Amino acid sequence: PIVGSSNNGIDTTLVLKDSRFTLDITNDTIPMEVFIRPNANNVHSGISDQIFLLICPGEQMNITGNFEQYQVTGSDFQQAYQAAHNLWEPMRNQLTAMTEQIIALQQEGLPFDSLRLAQYPIYQKMREMQKQYIVDHPDTDVSLYILSQLNMEAIEELLPTFTEKVSKGTFAPLYK
């Protein structure tokens, strides 16, 4: 398997050794999204053949299982992030499957507009779930991170609802 990341436009690829890897990120860095692919030779493996993680500075985590079903353990943040992520994972899987179909149709030169249109309500439902999670958990760094992935309208609406614990906490750079 290979591990890769894209943070601020800088791509990093690491090859696992004995099923382990180390990725050092500086303490002033916001969380880094990381993916793990099963095969270094298949850079264009299916989207569903990847494990996506969120790594925080100074954090250690363990991943067990396989590419179809895996468990991530680590810090309190990681546990909370994984629990939140699991809430909308079924919708994310639907979107991923549809995206893979769109890619296949594009490669065959066939129309794919109807699939793109079908993705929108699923995407919207997932975003609404994420916004509701933020409303229900205004005192967590996980909510702040989730908000950072939403559009400006959601940010303007929900940023003022966060508690001081979050605005001055670990992810304060995201708060600004």
CSV table of C-alpha atoms in Angstrom, one decimal:
chain,number,residue,atom,x,y,z
A,1,PRO,CA,0.0,0.0,0.0
A,2,ILE,CA,1.0,3.6,-0.4
A,3,VAL,CA,0.1,6.7,1.6
A,4,GLY,CA,-0.4,10.0,0.1
A,5,SER,CA,-1.5,13.5,1.0
A,6,SER,CA,-2.2,16.8,-0.5
A,7,ASN,CA,-1.7,19.7,1.9
A,8,ASN,CA,-1.6,23.3,0.6
A,9,GLY,CA,-0.9,21.9,-2.8
A,10,ILE,CA,2.1,19.8,-1.7
A,11,ASP,CA,1.8,16.1,-2.5
A,12,THR,CA,3.5,13.6,-0.4
A,13,THR,CA,3.7,9.9,-1.1
A,14,LEU,CA,5.1,7.3,1.4
A,15,VAL,CA,5.5,3.6,1.0
A,16,LEU,CA,4.5,1.5,4.0
A,17,LYS,CA,7.1,-0.6,5.6
A,18,ASP,CA,5.9,-3.5,7.7
A,19,SER,CA,2.4,-2.0,7.5
A,20,ARG,CA,3.6,1.2,9.2
A,21,PHE,CA,4.3,4.8,8.1
A,22,THR,CA,5.3,8.0,9.8
A,23,LEU,CA,4.1,11.4,8.6
A,24,ASP,CA,5.5,14.3,10.6
A,25,ILE,CA,3.5,17.5,10.3
A,26,THR,CA,4.5,20.6,12.2
A,27,ASN,CA,2.5,21.7,15.3
A,28,ASP,CA,1.3,24.8,13.6
A,29,THR,CA,-0.3,22.9,10.8
A,30,ILE,CA,-4.0,22.4,10.5
A,31,PRO,CA,-5.2,18.8,10.2
A,32,MET,CA,-4.0,17.0,7.1
A,33,GLU,CA,-6.2,14.8,5.0
A,34,VAL,CA,-4.4,11.6,4.1
A,35,PHE,CA,-5.3,8.7,1.8
A,36,ILE,CA,-4.0,5.1,1.7
A,37,ARG,CA,-4.2,3.2,-1.5
A,38,PRO,CA,-3.8,-0.6,-1.7
A,39,ASN,CA,-1.2,-0.6,-4.5
A,40,ALA,CA,1.6,1.8,-5.4
A,41,ASN,CA,1.5,0.6,-9.0
A,42,ASN,CA,-2.2,1.5,-9.4
A,43,VAL,CA,-2.2,5.3,-8.8
A,44,HIS,CA,-5.6,5.5,-10.4
A,45,SER,CA,-7.3,2.8,-8.3
A,46,GLY,CA,-11.0,3.4,-7.6
A,47,ILE,CA,-12.0,6.0,-5.2
A,48,SER,CA,-13.6,3.4,-3.0
A,49,ASP,CA,-10.3,1.5,-2.9
A,50,GLN,CA,-8.8,4.2,-0.6
A,51,ILE,CA,-8.9,4.9,3.1
A,52,PHE,CA,-9.2,8.6,3.9
A,53,LEU,CA,-7.9,9.8,7.3
A,54,LEU,CA,-7.5,13.1,9.1
A,55,ILE,CA,-4.2,13.5,10.9
A,56,CYS,CA,-3.5,16.1,13.4
A,57,PRO,CA,-0.1,17.5,14.5
A,58,GLY,CA,1.6,15.3,17.1
A,59,GLU,CA,-1.1,12.6,16.9
A,60,GLN,CA,-0.5,8.9,16.6
A,61,MET,CA,-3.2,6.6,15.2
A,62,ASN,CA,-3.8,3.0,14.4
A,63,ILE,CA,-5.7,1.6,11.5
A,64,THR,CA,-6.9,-2.0,11.5
A,65,GLY,CA,-9.0,-3.9,9.0
A,66,ASN,CA,-8.9,-3.8,5.3
A,67,PHE,CA,-9.9,-1.3,2.5
A,68,GLU,CA,-13.6,-2.3,2.7
A,69,GLN,CA,-14.0,-2.1,6.4
A,70,TYR,CA,-11.5,-0.5,8.7
A,71,GLN,CA,-11.3,1.0,12.2
A,72,VAL,CA,-9.2,4.0,13.2
A,73,THR,CA,-8.1,4.6,16.8
A,74,GLY,CA,-6.1,7.5,18.2
A,75,SER,CA,-6.7,10.7,20.1
A,76,ASP,CA,-10.1,11.9,21.4
A,77,PHE,CA,-10.3,14.1,18.4
A,78,GLN,CA,-9.8,11.1,16.1
A,79,GLN,CA,-12.4,9.1,17.9
A,80,ALA,CA,-14.9,12.0,17.6
A,81,TYR,CA,-14.1,12.7,14.0
A,82,GLN,CA,-14.5,9.1,13.1
A,83,ALA,CA,-17.9,8.9,14.8
A,84,ALA,CA,-19.1,12.0,13.0
A,85,HIS,CA,-17.7,10.8,9.7
A,86,ASN,CA,-19.6,7.5,10.1
A,87,LEU,CA,-22.9,9.4,10.3
A,88,TRP,CA,-22.7,10.5,6.7
A,89,GLU,CA,-20.5,7.6,5.4
A,90,PRO,CA,-23.4,5.9,3.6
A,91,MET,CA,-24.1,9.1,1.6
A,92,ARG,CA,-20.4,9.5,0.9
A,93,ASN,CA,-20.3,5.9,-0.4
A,94,GLN,CA,-23.2,6.6,-2.7
A,95,LEU,CA,-21.5,9.7,-4.1
A,96,THR,CA,-18.3,7.7,-4.5
A,97,ALA,CA,-20.0,5.0,-6.4
A,98,MET,CA,-21.7,7.5,-8.6
A,99,THR,CA,-18.5,9.3,-9.3
A,100,GLU,CA,-16.8,6.1,-10.3
A,101,GLN,CA,-19.7,5.5,-12.8
A,102,ILE,CA,-19.3,9.1,-14.1
A,103,ILE,CA,-15.6,8.5,-14.7
A,104,ALA,CA,-16.3,5.2,-16.5
A,105,LEU,CA,-18.9,7.0,-18.7
A,106,GLN,CA,-16.5,9.8,-19.4
A,107,GLN,CA,-13.8,7.4,-20.5
A,108,GLU,CA,-16.3,5.7,-22.9
A,109,GLY,CA,-17.4,9.1,-24.2
A,110,LEU,CA,-21.0,8.5,-23.0
A,111,PRO,CA,-23.3,11.2,-21.4
A,112,PHE,CA,-23.2,11.4,-17.6
A,113,ASP,CA,-25.2,14.5,-16.8
A,114,SER,CA,-28.1,12.6,-15.3
A,115,LEU,CA,-25.7,11.0,-12.8
A,116,ARG,CA,-24.3,14.4,-11.9
A,117,LEU,CA,-27.8,15.7,-11.3
A,118,ALA,CA,-28.7,12.7,-9.1
A,119,GLN,CA,-25.6,13.3,-6.9
A,120,TYR,CA,-26.8,16.8,-5.9
A,121,PRO,CA,-29.6,15.8,-3.5
A,122,ILE,CA,-27.4,13.3,-1.8
A,123,TYR,CA,-24.6,15.8,-1.5
A,124,GLN,CA,-27.1,18.4,-0.1
A,125,LYS,CA,-28.4,15.9,2.5
A,126,MET,CA,-24.9,15.1,3.6
A,127,ARG,CA,-24.1,18.8,4.0
A,128,GLU,CA,-27.3,19.3,6.0
A,129,MET,CA,-26.3,16.4,8.3
A,130,GLN,CA,-22.9,18.0,8.7
A,131,LYS,CA,-24.4,21.4,9.5
A,132,GLN,CA,-26.7,19.8,12.1
A,133,TYR,CA,-23.7,18.0,13.7
A,134,ILE,CA,-22.0,21.4,14.0
A,135,VAL,CA,-25.2,22.9,15.6
A,136,ASP,CA,-25.4,20.0,18.1
A,137,HIS,CA,-21.6,20.1,18.9
A,138,PRO,CA,-20.6,23.8,19.0
A,139,ASP,CA,-17.8,23.1,21.6
A,140,THR,CA,-15.7,20.6,19.6
A,141,ASP,CA,-12.7,20.9,17.3
A,142,VAL,CA,-14.4,18.3,15.1
A,143,SER,CA,-17.3,20.6,14.4
A,144,LEU,CA,-14.8,23.4,13.5
A,145,TYR,CA,-13.0,21.1,11.1
A,146,ILE,CA,-16.2,20.0,9.5
A,147,LEU,CA,-17.3,23.6,9.1
A,148,SER,CA,-14.0,24.4,7.4
A,149,GLN,CA,-15.0,22.0,4.6
A,150,LEU,CA,-18.3,23.7,4.0
A,151,ASN,CA,-19.2,26.7,1.8
A,152,MET,CA,-19.0,30.4,2.9
A,153,GLU,CA,-22.7,30.7,3.5
A,154,ALA,CA,-22.5,27.8,6.1
A,155,ILE,CA,-19.4,29.3,7.6
A,156,GLU,CA,-20.9,32.7,8.1
A,157,GLU,CA,-24.1,31.1,9.6
A,158,LEU,CA,-22.4,28.7,12.0
A,159,LEU,CA,-19.0,30.2,13.0
A,160,PRO,CA,-20.6,32.5,15.5
A,161,THR,CA,-22.2,29.5,17.3
A,162,PHE,CA,-18.9,28.1,18.5
A,163,THR,CA,-17.9,28.4,22.1
A,164,GLU,CA,-14.7,30.1,23.3
A,165,LYS,CA,-13.2,26.6,23.9
A,166,VAL,CA,-13.1,26.1,20.2
A,167,SER,CA,-12.2,29.7,19.2
A,168,LYS,CA,-9.1,29.5,21.4
A,169,GLY,CA,-8.4,25.8,21.2
A,170,THR,CA,-6.2,23.5,19.2
A,171,PHE,CA,-7.7,24.5,15.9
A,172,ALA,CA,-7.8,28.2,16.5
A,173,PRO,CA,-6.1,28.8,13.1
A,174,LEU,CA,-9.2,27.4,11.4
A,175,TYR,CA,-11.4,29.7,13.4
A,176,LYS,CA,-9.9,32.9,11.8
